[in-house]
């Protein structure tokens, strides 16, 4: 019997508490129906018997207090809500227990923004991690020694798991079901919960918003120029000259400020513009390609797929309003 502990932190997202419980309870039922014994003992655990969430809209009654859970096999850290720094500070008392259980052999999985609490334990030091794409910049700022994997649905390293944004955590739940049971049980769970079992990227859902939470005014000037003139040809030398900075220094400062090279930033701005066009217009692939400053179909397709995980045609068919209404 594997002991599963689902933490209930302050400011937790209620769905990220309920869903792993639902998943692993359901898997026990699948196993029983197949004539096999239940595998998981699932407990909702916390520092108090009752924890109120979302301004007391929800009240969670825990199965056990942390001090009474001496050993567990798998810990889920649900997504947090609100200001991440405040959320982590509110839940500092959970950290020693998480670390202690990991050191005893437990595996730890964070769901979406639960990665902020997981990172605060120090267990991710020098390791890779996933979280919601919309909080990537804030995560890097708070935890510069952790390698955040952009766009990843699931990251695994030394018994520590993390998932991408929002409903991406269902893919991590399936991944862990398969690990602890078998492929057939995971497929059954994926059908029951209507989840794409092998989705491995949140790239198609990511919106590039430009990383401007820094104090380098010259780089901000270059970013704004790129975003305003993405349809035009421009070079790194041109941007460096415009900012009155030597090219090597400009490239170094740009990477430090935005976490992208200058060329990567240009590409992401162009692709974001192309995505918006595919979503809302009737323009064909070539028209959109030319609008965002590309003339080479192969290059455009390659860069678009690298960033979004989909080809331009796949993206248009998936998200275009007229296509969906047809």
PDB file of C-alpha atoms in Angstrom:
ATOM      1  CA  UNK A   1       0.000   0.000   0.000  1.00  0.00           C
ATOM      2  CA  UNK A   2       1.410   3.374  -1.040  1.00  0.00           C
ATOM      3  CA  UNK A   3       0.662   6.287   1.271  1.00  0.00           C
ATOM      4  CA  UNK A   4      -0.287   9.469  -0.618  1.00  0.00           C
ATOM      5  CA  UNK A   5      -0.310  12.755   1.308  1.00  0.00           C
ATOM      6  CA  UNK A   6      -2.075  15.713  -0.274  1.00  0.00           C
ATOM      7  CA  UNK A   7      -1.018  18.902   1.495  1.00  0.00           C
ATOM      8  CA  UNK A   8      -3.473  21.712   2.134  1.00  0.00           C
ATOM      9  CA  UNK A   9      -1.423  24.912   2.296  1.00  0.00           C
ATOM     10  CA  UNK A  10      -2.874  28.301   3.078  1.00  0.00           C
ATOM     11  CA  UNK A  11      -4.147  29.950  -0.168  1.00  0.00           C
ATOM     12  CA  UNK A  12      -4.215  26.584  -1.969  1.00  0.00           C
ATOM     13  CA  UNK A  13      -6.347  26.236  -5.098  1.00  0.00           C
ATOM     14  CA  UNK A  14      -9.174  23.923  -4.025  1.00  0.00           C
ATOM     15  CA  UNK A  15      -9.214  21.998  -7.317  1.00  0.00           C
ATOM     16  CA  UNK A  16      -5.541  21.108  -6.896  1.00  0.00           C
ATOM     17  CA  UNK A  17      -6.396  19.551  -3.536  1.00  0.00           C
ATOM     18  CA  UNK A  18      -9.509  17.721  -4.705  1.00  0.00           C
ATOM     19  CA  UNK A  19      -8.277  16.465  -8.093  1.00  0.00           C
ATOM     20  CA  UNK A  20      -5.324  14.315  -6.978  1.00  0.00           C
ATOM     21  CA  UNK A  21      -7.555  12.834  -4.290  1.00  0.00           C
ATOM     22  CA  UNK A  22     -10.213  12.088  -6.910  1.00  0.00           C
ATOM     23  CA  UNK A  23      -7.652  10.565  -9.295  1.00  0.00           C
ATOM     24  CA  UNK A  24      -5.990   8.186  -6.849  1.00  0.00           C
ATOM     25  CA  UNK A  25      -9.274   7.177  -5.212  1.00  0.00           C
ATOM     26  CA  UNK A  26     -10.614   6.367  -8.692  1.00  0.00           C
ATOM     27  CA  UNK A  27      -7.524   4.307  -9.518  1.00  0.00           C
ATOM     28  CA  UNK A  28      -8.184   2.233  -6.387  1.00  0.00           C
ATOM     29  CA  UNK A  29     -11.683   1.582  -7.722  1.00  0.00           C
ATOM     30  CA  UNK A  30     -10.293   0.584 -11.142  1.00  0.00           C
ATOM     31  CA  UNK A  31      -7.935  -1.881  -9.474  1.00  0.00           C
ATOM     32  CA  UNK A  32     -10.732  -3.344  -7.348  1.00  0.00           C
ATOM     33  CA  UNK A  33     -12.930  -3.756 -10.432  1.00  0.00           C
ATOM     34  CA  UNK A  34     -10.096  -5.698 -12.082  1.00  0.00           C
ATOM     35  CA  UNK A  35      -9.912  -8.037  -9.103  1.00  0.00           C
ATOM     36  CA  UNK A  36      -6.783  -6.416  -7.699  1.00  0.00           C
ATOM     37  CA  UNK A  37      -6.282  -4.871  -4.258  1.00  0.00           C
ATOM     38  CA  UNK A  38      -6.358  -1.088  -3.831  1.00  0.00           C
ATOM     39  CA  UNK A  39      -2.845   0.358  -3.988  1.00  0.00           C
ATOM     40  CA  UNK A  40      -3.142   3.846  -2.510  1.00  0.00           C
ATOM     41  CA  UNK A  41      -3.988   5.117   0.935  1.00  0.00           C
ATOM     42  CA  UNK A  42      -4.905   8.714   0.216  1.00  0.00           C
ATOM     43  CA  UNK A  43      -4.930  11.336   2.954  1.00  0.00           C
ATOM     44  CA  UNK A  44      -5.487  15.074   2.898  1.00  0.00           C
ATOM     45  CA  UNK A  45      -3.051  16.495   5.448  1.00  0.00           C
ATOM     46  CA  UNK A  46      -2.254  19.890   6.941  1.00  0.00           C
ATOM     47  CA  UNK A  47      -1.312  21.863  10.012  1.00  0.00           C
ATOM     48  CA  UNK A  48      -4.925  22.107  11.227  1.00  0.00           C
ATOM     49  CA  UNK A  49      -8.039  19.967  11.128  1.00  0.00           C
ATOM     50  CA  UNK A  50      -9.876  22.652   9.151  1.00  0.00           C
ATOM     51  CA  UNK A  51      -8.322  24.959   6.574  1.00  0.00           C
ATOM     52  CA  UNK A  52     -10.406  27.651   4.902  1.00  0.00           C
ATOM     53  CA  UNK A  53      -9.617  28.634   1.328  1.00  0.00           C
ATOM     54  CA  UNK A  54     -10.599  31.418  -1.055  1.00  0.00           C
ATOM     55  CA  UNK A  55     -11.886  33.794   1.623  1.00  0.00           C
ATOM     56  CA  UNK A  56     -13.712  30.951   3.408  1.00  0.00           C
ATOM     57  CA  UNK A  57     -15.714  29.990   0.331  1.00  0.00           C
ATOM     58  CA  UNK A  58     -14.268  26.480   0.782  1.00  0.00           C
ATOM     59  CA  UNK A  59     -13.404  24.652   3.982  1.00  0.00           C
ATOM     60  CA  UNK A  60     -11.144  21.581   3.862  1.00  0.00           C
ATOM     61  CA  UNK A  61     -11.249  19.076   6.705  1.00  0.00           C
ATOM     62  CA  UNK A  62      -7.961  17.201   6.783  1.00  0.00           C
ATOM     63  CA  UNK A  63      -7.685  13.462   7.369  1.00  0.00           C
ATOM     64  CA  UNK A  64      -4.552  13.873   9.457  1.00  0.00           C
ATOM     65  CA  UNK A  65      -2.286  16.511  10.957  1.00  0.00           C
ATOM     66  CA  UNK A  66       1.277  16.721   9.681  1.00  0.00           C
ATOM     67  CA  UNK A  67       2.729  15.899  13.075  1.00  0.00           C
ATOM     68  CA  UNK A  68       0.899  12.558  12.969  1.00  0.00           C
ATOM     69  CA  UNK A  69       2.147  11.577   9.490  1.00  0.00           C
ATOM     70  CA  UNK A  70       5.501  10.046  10.298  1.00  0.00           C
ATOM     71  CA  UNK A  71       6.095   8.359   6.940  1.00  0.00           C
ATOM     72  CA  UNK A  72       4.569   8.769   3.510  1.00  0.00           C
ATOM     73  CA  UNK A  73       5.446   7.676  -0.020  1.00  0.00           C
ATOM     74  CA  UNK A  74       4.180  10.534  -2.186  1.00  0.00           C
ATOM     75  CA  UNK A  75       3.459  14.157  -1.309  1.00  0.00           C
ATOM     76  CA  UNK A  76       1.374  16.480  -3.467  1.00  0.00           C
ATOM     77  CA  UNK A  77       1.899  20.216  -3.084  1.00  0.00           C
ATOM     78  CA  UNK A  78      -1.188  21.870  -4.653  1.00  0.00           C
ATOM     79  CA  UNK A  79      -1.168  25.085  -6.626  1.00  0.00           C
ATOM     80  CA  UNK A  80      -1.062  28.282  -4.580  1.00  0.00           C
ATOM     81  CA  UNK A  81      -3.055  31.423  -5.352  1.00  0.00           C
ATOM     82  CA  UNK A  82      -2.543  35.146  -4.913  1.00  0.00           C
ATOM     83  CA  UNK A  83       0.814  36.812  -4.345  1.00  0.00           C
ATOM     84  CA  UNK A  84       3.440  34.076  -4.481  1.00  0.00           C
ATOM     85  CA  UNK A  85       5.854  35.640  -1.992  1.00  0.00           C
ATOM     86  CA  UNK A  86       3.083  36.050   0.557  1.00  0.00           C
ATOM     87  CA  UNK A  87       1.756  32.554  -0.143  1.00  0.00           C
ATOM     88  CA  UNK A  88       5.174  31.008   0.450  1.00  0.00           C
ATOM     89  CA  UNK A  89       5.622  33.022   3.662  1.00  0.00           C
ATOM     90  CA  UNK A  90       2.233  31.845   4.944  1.00  0.00           C
ATOM     91  CA  UNK A  91       3.275  28.223   4.455  1.00  0.00           C
ATOM     92  CA  UNK A  92       6.827  28.218   5.817  1.00  0.00           C
ATOM     93  CA  UNK A  93       5.813  25.842   8.607  1.00  0.00           C
ATOM     94  CA  UNK A  94       5.124  23.104   6.041  1.00  0.00           C
ATOM     95  CA  UNK A  95       8.680  23.119   4.717  1.00  0.00           C
ATOM     96  CA  UNK A  96      10.478  21.115   7.445  1.00  0.00           C
ATOM     97  CA  UNK A  97       7.959  18.271   7.148  1.00  0.00           C
ATOM     98  CA  UNK A  98       8.296  18.137   3.340  1.00  0.00           C
ATOM     99  CA  UNK A  99      12.098  18.060   3.574  1.00  0.00           C
ATOM    100  CA  UNK A 100      12.060  15.452   6.321  1.00  0.00           C
ATOM    101  CA  UNK A 101       9.747  13.146   4.381  1.00  0.00           C
ATOM    102  CA  UNK A 102      11.818  13.506   1.198  1.00  0.00           C
ATOM    103  CA  UNK A 103      14.968  12.641   3.131  1.00  0.00           C
ATOM    104  CA  UNK A 104      13.163   9.539   4.416  1.00  0.00           C
ATOM    105  CA  UNK A 105      12.445   8.422   0.852  1.00  0.00           C
ATOM    106  CA  UNK A 106       9.146  10.081  -0.066  1.00  0.00           C
ATOM    107  CA  UNK A 107       8.653  11.494  -3.541  1.00  0.00           C
ATOM    108  CA  UNK A 108       7.325  15.048  -3.885  1.00  0.00           C
ATOM    109  CA  UNK A 109       5.140  16.458  -6.662  1.00  0.00           C
ATOM    110  CA  UNK A 110       4.118  20.089  -7.091  1.00  0.00           C
ATOM    111  CA  UNK A 111       1.054  21.036  -9.102  1.00  0.00           C
ATOM    112  CA  UNK A 112       1.263  24.243 -11.146  1.00  0.00           C
ATOM    113  CA  UNK A 113       2.115  27.133  -8.782  1.00  0.00           C
ATOM    114  CA  UNK A 114       2.835  24.696  -5.984  1.00  0.00           C
ATOM    115  CA  UNK A 115       6.317  24.848  -7.510  1.00  0.00           C
ATOM    116  CA  UNK A 116       6.925  28.065  -5.553  1.00  0.00           C
ATOM    117  CA  UNK A 117       6.476  26.255  -2.243  1.00  0.00           C
ATOM    118  CA  UNK A 118       8.459  23.257  -3.486  1.00  0.00           C
ATOM    119  CA  UNK A 119      11.305  25.549  -4.552  1.00  0.00           C
ATOM    120  CA  UNK A 120      11.268  27.201  -1.126  1.00  0.00           C
ATOM    121  CA  UNK A 121      12.169  23.877   0.498  1.00  0.00           C
ATOM    122  CA  UNK A 122      15.622  23.969  -1.117  1.00  0.00           C
ATOM    123  CA  UNK A 123      15.061  20.496  -2.594  1.00  0.00           C
ATOM    124  CA  UNK A 124      15.170  21.897  -6.126  1.00  0.00           C
ATOM    125  CA  UNK A 125      18.556  23.577  -5.715  1.00  0.00           C
ATOM    126  CA  UNK A 126      20.465  22.978  -8.956  1.00  0.00           C
ATOM    127  CA  UNK A 127      17.592  20.937 -10.386  1.00  0.00           C
ATOM    128  CA  UNK A 128      14.971  21.440 -13.107  1.00  0.00           C
ATOM    129  CA  UNK A 129      11.385  22.502 -12.519  1.00  0.00           C
ATOM    130  CA  UNK A 130       8.128  23.297 -14.317  1.00  0.00           C
ATOM    131  CA  UNK A 131       5.413  25.766 -13.361  1.00  0.00           C
ATOM    132  CA  UNK A 132       2.725  27.923 -14.955  1.00  0.00           C
ATOM    133  CA  UNK A 133       4.137  29.763 -17.971  1.00  0.00           C
ATOM    134  CA  UNK A 134       2.540  33.020 -16.803  1.00  0.00           C
ATOM    135  CA  UNK A 135       4.676  33.026 -13.634  1.00  0.00           C
ATOM    136  CA  UNK A 136       7.988  32.013 -15.222  1.00  0.00           C
ATOM    137  CA  UNK A 137       9.661  35.399 -14.801  1.00  0.00           C
ATOM    138  CA  UNK A 138       8.614  35.685 -11.164  1.00  0.00           C
ATOM    139  CA  UNK A 139       9.837  32.157 -10.463  1.00  0.00           C
ATOM    140  CA  UNK A 140      13.243  32.883 -12.000  1.00  0.00           C
ATOM    141  CA  UNK A 141      13.520  36.076  -9.990  1.00  0.00           C
ATOM    142  CA  UNK A 142      12.722  34.322  -6.717  1.00  0.00           C
ATOM    143  CA  UNK A 143      14.744  31.158  -7.419  1.00  0.00           C
ATOM    144  CA  UNK A 144      17.671  31.981  -9.732  1.00  0.00           C
ATOM    145  CA  UNK A 145      19.516  28.750  -8.859  1.00  0.00           C
ATOM    146  CA  UNK A 146      16.716  26.519 -10.191  1.00  0.00           C
ATOM    147  CA  UNK A 147      16.499  25.700 -13.903  1.00  0.00           C
ATOM    148  CA  UNK A 148      12.947  26.463 -15.025  1.00  0.00           C
ATOM    149  CA  UNK A 149      12.022  24.430 -18.110  1.00  0.00           C
ATOM    150  CA  UNK A 150       9.914  26.674 -20.339  1.00  0.00           C
ATOM    151  CA  UNK A 151       6.786  25.083 -21.756  1.00  0.00           C
ATOM    152  CA  UNK A 152       7.245  21.708 -20.087  1.00  0.00           C
ATOM    153  CA  UNK A 153       4.197  19.823 -18.802  1.00  0.00           C
ATOM    154  CA  UNK A 154       6.156  17.502 -16.499  1.00  0.00           C
ATOM    155  CA  UNK A 155       9.615  17.723 -14.998  1.00  0.00           C
ATOM    156  CA  UNK A 156      11.135  14.866 -12.995  1.00  0.00           C
ATOM    157  CA  UNK A 157      14.427  14.777 -11.170  1.00  0.00           C
ATOM    158  CA  UNK A 158      15.522  12.535  -8.301  1.00  0.00           C
ATOM    159  CA  UNK A 159      12.045  11.784  -7.025  1.00  0.00           C
ATOM    160  CA  UNK A 160      10.843  15.370  -7.343  1.00  0.00           C
ATOM    161  CA  UNK A 161       8.119  16.173  -9.872  1.00  0.00           C
ATOM    162  CA  UNK A 162       6.578  19.411 -11.055  1.00  0.00           C
ATOM    163  CA  UNK A 163       3.918  20.278 -13.603  1.00  0.00           C
ATOM    164  CA  UNK A 164       3.085  23.125 -15.936  1.00  0.00           C
ATOM    165  CA  UNK A 165       0.206  25.568 -15.765  1.00  0.00           C
ATOM    166  CA  UNK A 166      -3.365  25.022 -14.619  1.00  0.00           C
ATOM    167  CA  UNK A 167      -4.844  21.743 -15.915  1.00  0.00           C
ATOM    168  CA  UNK A 168      -1.403  20.483 -16.939  1.00  0.00           C
ATOM    169  CA  UNK A 169      -1.221  18.847 -13.534  1.00  0.00           C
ATOM    170  CA  UNK A 170      -3.655  16.166 -14.737  1.00  0.00           C
ATOM    171  CA  UNK A 171      -0.859  14.920 -16.990  1.00  0.00           C
ATOM    172  CA  UNK A 172       1.459  14.670 -14.003  1.00  0.00           C
ATOM    173  CA  UNK A 173      -1.221  12.756 -12.084  1.00  0.00           C
ATOM    174  CA  UNK A 174      -1.497  10.296 -14.980  1.00  0.00           C
ATOM    175  CA  UNK A 175       2.271  10.025 -15.185  1.00  0.00           C
ATOM    176  CA  UNK A 176       2.460   9.061 -11.521  1.00  0.00           C
ATOM    177  CA  UNK A 177      -0.449   6.632 -11.839  1.00  0.00           C
ATOM    178  CA  UNK A 178       1.439   4.871 -14.640  1.00  0.00           C
ATOM    179  CA  UNK A 179       4.643   4.845 -12.602  1.00  0.00           C
ATOM    180  CA  UNK A 180       2.998   3.315  -9.538  1.00  0.00           C
ATOM    181  CA  UNK A 181       0.645   0.949 -11.403  1.00  0.00           C
ATOM    182  CA  UNK A 182       0.997   0.236 -15.129  1.00  0.00           C
ATOM    183  CA  UNK A 183       0.296   1.654 -18.569  1.00  0.00           C
ATOM    184  CA  UNK A 184      -3.108  -0.002 -18.896  1.00  0.00           C
ATOM    185  CA  UNK A 185      -4.361   1.528 -15.658  1.00  0.00           C
ATOM    186  CA  UNK A 186      -3.071   4.955 -16.696  1.00  0.00           C
ATOM    187  CA  UNK A 187      -4.835   4.652 -20.067  1.00  0.00           C
ATOM    188  CA  UNK A 188      -8.054   3.702 -18.307  1.00  0.00           C
ATOM    189  CA  UNK A 189      -7.692   6.727 -16.031  1.00  0.00           C
ATOM    190  CA  UNK A 190      -6.992   8.987 -19.025  1.00  0.00           C
ATOM    191  CA  UNK A 191     -10.192   7.807 -20.700  1.00  0.00           C
ATOM    192  CA  UNK A 192     -12.230   8.113 -17.520  1.00  0.00           C
ATOM    193  CA  UNK A 193     -11.056  11.676 -16.897  1.00  0.00           C
ATOM    194  CA  UNK A 194     -10.877  12.569 -20.636  1.00  0.00           C
ATOM    195  CA  UNK A 195      -7.207  13.562 -20.536  1.00  0.00           C
ATOM    196  CA  UNK A 196      -4.664  13.392 -23.377  1.00  0.00           C
ATOM    197  CA  UNK A 197      -2.255  10.990 -21.703  1.00  0.00           C
ATOM    198  CA  UNK A 198       0.878  11.865 -23.657  1.00  0.00           C
ATOM    199  CA  UNK A 199       0.643  15.670 -23.881  1.00  0.00           C
ATOM    200  CA  UNK A 200       4.113  16.907 -22.965  1.00  0.00           C
ATOM    201  CA  UNK A 201       4.075  20.648 -23.644  1.00  0.00           C
ATOM    202  CA  UNK A 202       2.135  23.732 -22.561  1.00  0.00           C
ATOM    203  CA  UNK A 203       3.767  25.759 -25.351  1.00  0.00           C
ATOM    204  CA  UNK A 204       0.592  26.097 -27.414  1.00  0.00           C
ATOM    205  CA  UNK A 205      -1.097  27.875 -24.507  1.00  0.00           C
ATOM    206  CA  UNK A 206       1.748  30.253 -23.705  1.00  0.00           C
ATOM    207  CA  UNK A 207       1.333  33.958 -24.412  1.00  0.00           C
ATOM    208  CA  UNK A 208       4.557  35.886 -24.814  1.00  0.00           C
ATOM    209  CA  UNK A 209       4.266  39.076 -22.811  1.00  0.00           C
ATOM    210  CA  UNK A 210       7.818  40.339 -22.951  1.00  0.00           C
ATOM    211  CA  UNK A 211      10.053  40.258 -19.894  1.00  0.00           C
ATOM    212  CA  UNK A 212      10.272  43.858 -18.736  1.00  0.00           C
ATOM    213  CA  UNK A 213      10.554  43.386 -14.982  1.00  0.00           C
ATOM    214  CA  UNK A 214      14.121  44.635 -14.933  1.00  0.00           C
ATOM    215  CA  UNK A 215      15.905  47.970 -14.559  1.00  0.00           C
ATOM    216  CA  UNK A 216      17.973  48.092 -17.742  1.00  0.00           C
ATOM    217  CA  UNK A 217      16.433  51.031 -19.605  1.00  0.00           C
ATOM    218  CA  UNK A 218      18.531  50.491 -22.737  1.00  0.00           C
ATOM    219  CA  UNK A 219      17.268  46.926 -23.048  1.00  0.00           C
ATOM    220  CA  UNK A 220      13.684  48.042 -22.451  1.00  0.00           C
ATOM    221  CA  UNK A 221      14.121  50.511 -25.288  1.00  0.00           C
ATOM    222  CA  UNK A 222      15.292  47.695 -27.569  1.00  0.00           C
ATOM    223  CA  UNK A 223      12.404  45.463 -26.496  1.00  0.00           C
ATOM    224  CA  UNK A 224       9.857  48.154 -27.245  1.00  0.00           C
ATOM    225  CA  UNK A 225      11.444  48.791 -30.643  1.00  0.00           C
ATOM    226  CA  UNK A 226      11.281  45.076 -31.504  1.00  0.00           C
ATOM    227  CA  UNK A 227       7.643  44.827 -30.400  1.00  0.00           C
ATOM    228  CA  UNK A 228       6.640  47.906 -32.386  1.00  0.00           C
ATOM    229  CA  UNK A 229       8.574  47.039 -35.550  1.00  0.00           C
ATOM    230  CA  UNK A 230       8.530  43.217 -35.577  1.00  0.00           C
ATOM    231  CA  UNK A 231       7.361  43.141 -39.205  1.00  0.00           C
ATOM    232  CA  UNK A 232      10.511  44.945 -40.379  1.00  0.00           C
ATOM    233  CA  UNK A 233      13.986  43.577 -40.882  1.00  0.00           C
ATOM    234  CA  UNK A 234      16.350  44.432 -38.059  1.00  0.00           C
ATOM    235  CA  UNK A 235      19.721  43.240 -36.874  1.00  0.00           C
ATOM    236  CA  UNK A 236      21.407  42.894 -33.514  1.00  0.00           C
ATOM    237  CA  UNK A 237      23.974  45.487 -34.602  1.00  0.00           C
ATOM    238  CA  UNK A 238      21.197  47.936 -35.443  1.00  0.00           C
ATOM    239  CA  UNK A 239      19.605  47.504 -32.030  1.00  0.00           C
ATOM    240  CA  UNK A 240      22.944  47.805 -30.245  1.00  0.00           C
ATOM    241  CA  UNK A 241      23.748  51.017 -32.140  1.00  0.00           C
ATOM    242  CA  UNK A 242      20.300  52.424 -31.345  1.00  0.00           C
ATOM    243  CA  UNK A 243      20.991  51.823 -27.630  1.00  0.00           C
ATOM    244  CA  UNK A 244      24.563  53.165 -27.926  1.00  0.00           C
ATOM    245  CA  UNK A 245      25.954  49.906 -26.522  1.00  0.00           C
ATOM    246  CA  UNK A 246      28.625  47.634 -27.986  1.00  0.00           C
ATOM    247  CA  UNK A 247      27.229  44.478 -29.562  1.00  0.00           C
ATOM    248  CA  UNK A 248      28.773  41.979 -27.134  1.00  0.00           C
ATOM    249  CA  UNK A 249      27.743  44.003 -24.110  1.00  0.00           C
ATOM    250  CA  UNK A 250      24.259  44.511 -25.594  1.00  0.00           C
ATOM    251  CA  UNK A 251      23.757  40.770 -26.154  1.00  0.00           C
ATOM    252  CA  UNK A 252      24.969  39.945 -22.661  1.00  0.00           C
ATOM    253  CA  UNK A 253      22.730  42.538 -21.023  1.00  0.00           C
ATOM    254  CA  UNK A 254      19.740  41.530 -23.147  1.00  0.00           C
ATOM    255  CA  UNK A 255      20.078  37.867 -22.158  1.00  0.00           C
ATOM    256  CA  UNK A 256      20.487  38.752 -18.494  1.00  0.00           C
ATOM    257  CA  UNK A 257      17.433  41.038 -18.497  1.00  0.00           C
ATOM    258  CA  UNK A 258      15.004  38.948 -20.551  1.00  0.00           C
ATOM    259  CA  UNK A 259      16.299  35.378 -20.306  1.00  0.00           C
ATOM    260  CA  UNK A 260      16.247  35.325 -24.130  1.00  0.00           C
ATOM    261  CA  UNK A 261      18.903  36.070 -26.691  1.00  0.00           C
ATOM    262  CA  UNK A 262      18.096  39.034 -28.943  1.00  0.00           C
ATOM    263  CA  UNK A 263      17.251  36.719 -31.851  1.00  0.00           C
ATOM    264  CA  UNK A 264      15.055  34.505 -29.644  1.00  0.00           C
ATOM    265  CA  UNK A 265      13.197  37.573 -28.449  1.00  0.00           C
ATOM    266  CA  UNK A 266      12.580  38.752 -32.012  1.00  0.00           C
ATOM    267  CA  UNK A 267      11.309  35.289 -32.933  1.00  0.00           C
ATOM    268  CA  UNK A 268       8.962  35.083 -29.967  1.00  0.00           C
ATOM    269  CA  UNK A 269       7.487  38.527 -30.680  1.00  0.00           C
ATOM    270  CA  UNK A 270       6.907  37.606 -34.334  1.00  0.00           C
ATOM    271  CA  UNK A 271       5.351  34.252 -33.431  1.00  0.00           C
ATOM    272  CA  UNK A 272       3.068  35.861 -30.840  1.00  0.00           C
ATOM    273  CA  UNK A 273       1.840  38.284 -33.517  1.00  0.00           C
ATOM    274  CA  UNK A 274       1.318  35.359 -35.904  1.00  0.00           C
ATOM    275  CA  UNK A 275      -0.642  33.453 -33.253  1.00  0.00           C
ATOM    276  CA  UNK A 276      -3.001  36.391 -32.727  1.00  0.00           C
ATOM    277  CA  UNK A 277      -3.540  36.636 -36.475  1.00  0.00           C
ATOM    278  CA  UNK A 278      -4.243  32.913 -36.827  1.00  0.00           C
ATOM    279  CA  UNK A 279      -6.726  33.096 -33.953  1.00  0.00           C
ATOM    280  CA  UNK A 280      -8.784  36.008 -35.235  1.00  0.00           C
ATOM    281  CA  UNK A 281      -8.354  36.514 -39.002  1.00  0.00           C
ATOM    282  CA  UNK A 282      -9.065  34.628 -42.213  1.00  0.00           C
ATOM    283  CA  UNK A 283      -5.551  35.179 -43.580  1.00  0.00           C
ATOM    284  CA  UNK A 284      -3.718  32.177 -44.975  1.00  0.00           C
ATOM    285  CA  UNK A 285      -0.340  30.938 -43.751  1.00  0.00           C
ATOM    286  CA  UNK A 286       1.712  32.906 -46.276  1.00  0.00           C
ATOM    287  CA  UNK A 287      -0.137  36.146 -45.608  1.00  0.00           C
ATOM    288  CA  UNK A 288       0.460  35.871 -41.882  1.00  0.00           C
ATOM    289  CA  UNK A 289       4.072  34.878 -42.479  1.00  0.00           C
ATOM    290  CA  UNK A 290       4.736  38.008 -44.550  1.00  0.00           C
ATOM    291  CA  UNK A 291       2.827  40.206 -42.068  1.00  0.00           C
ATOM    292  CA  UNK A 292       5.194  39.261 -39.252  1.00  0.00           C
ATOM    293  CA  UNK A 293       8.344  39.710 -41.314  1.00  0.00           C
ATOM    294  CA  UNK A 294       9.204  36.228 -42.618  1.00  0.00           C
ATOM    295  CA  UNK A 295       9.786  35.400 -46.274  1.00  0.00           C
ATOM    296  CA  UNK A 296      11.019  31.815 -45.920  1.00  0.00           C
ATOM    297  CA  UNK A 297       8.147  29.373 -45.389  1.00  0.00           C
ATOM    298  CA  UNK A 298      10.366  26.626 -44.002  1.00  0.00           C
ATOM    299  CA  UNK A 299      12.067  28.943 -41.514  1.00  0.00           C
ATOM    300  CA  UNK A 300       8.730  30.348 -40.357  1.00  0.00           C
ATOM    301  CA  UNK A 301       7.236  26.888 -39.904  1.00  0.00           C
ATOM    302  CA  UNK A 302      10.295  25.613 -38.029  1.00  0.00           C
ATOM    303  CA  UNK A 303      10.441  28.562 -35.609  1.00  0.00           C
ATOM    304  CA  UNK A 304       6.660  28.583 -35.084  1.00  0.00           C
ATOM    305  CA  UNK A 305       6.621  24.890 -34.177  1.00  0.00           C
ATOM    306  CA  UNK A 306       9.680  25.227 -31.952  1.00  0.00           C
ATOM    307  CA  UNK A 307       7.955  27.920 -29.892  1.00  0.00           C
ATOM    308  CA  UNK A 308       4.341  26.678 -29.877  1.00  0.00           C
ATOM    309  CA  UNK A 309       4.736  22.936 -30.345  1.00  0.00           C
ATOM    310  CA  UNK A 310       2.343  23.108 -33.315  1.00  0.00           C
ATOM    311  CA  UNK A 311       2.753  23.864 -37.008  1.00  0.00           C
ATOM    312  CA  UNK A 312       1.096  27.072 -38.263  1.00  0.00           C
ATOM    313  CA  UNK A 313      -1.684  25.034 -39.887  1.00  0.00           C
ATOM    314  CA  UNK A 314      -2.260  22.980 -36.733  1.00  0.00           C
ATOM    315  CA  UNK A 315      -2.393  26.126 -34.615  1.00  0.00           C
ATOM    316  CA  UNK A 316      -4.841  27.886 -36.953  1.00  0.00           C
ATOM    317  CA  UNK A 317      -7.111  24.844 -37.117  1.00  0.00           C
ATOM    318  CA  UNK A 318      -7.066  24.488 -33.344  1.00  0.00           C
ATOM    319  CA  UNK A 319      -7.667  28.092 -32.304  1.00  0.00           C
ATOM    320  CA  UNK A 320      -9.187  30.036 -35.193  1.00  0.00           C
ATOM    321  CA  UNK A 321     -12.709  31.210 -34.349  1.00  0.00           C
ATOM    322  CA  UNK A 322     -14.048  30.648 -37.860  1.00  0.00           C
ATOM    323  CA  UNK A 323     -12.487  27.164 -38.015  1.00  0.00           C
ATOM    324  CA  UNK A 324     -14.000  26.190 -34.672  1.00  0.00           C
ATOM    325  CA  UNK A 325     -17.423  27.476 -35.700  1.00  0.00           C
ATOM    326  CA  UNK A 326     -17.396  25.643 -39.032  1.00  0.00           C
TER     327      UNK A 326
END
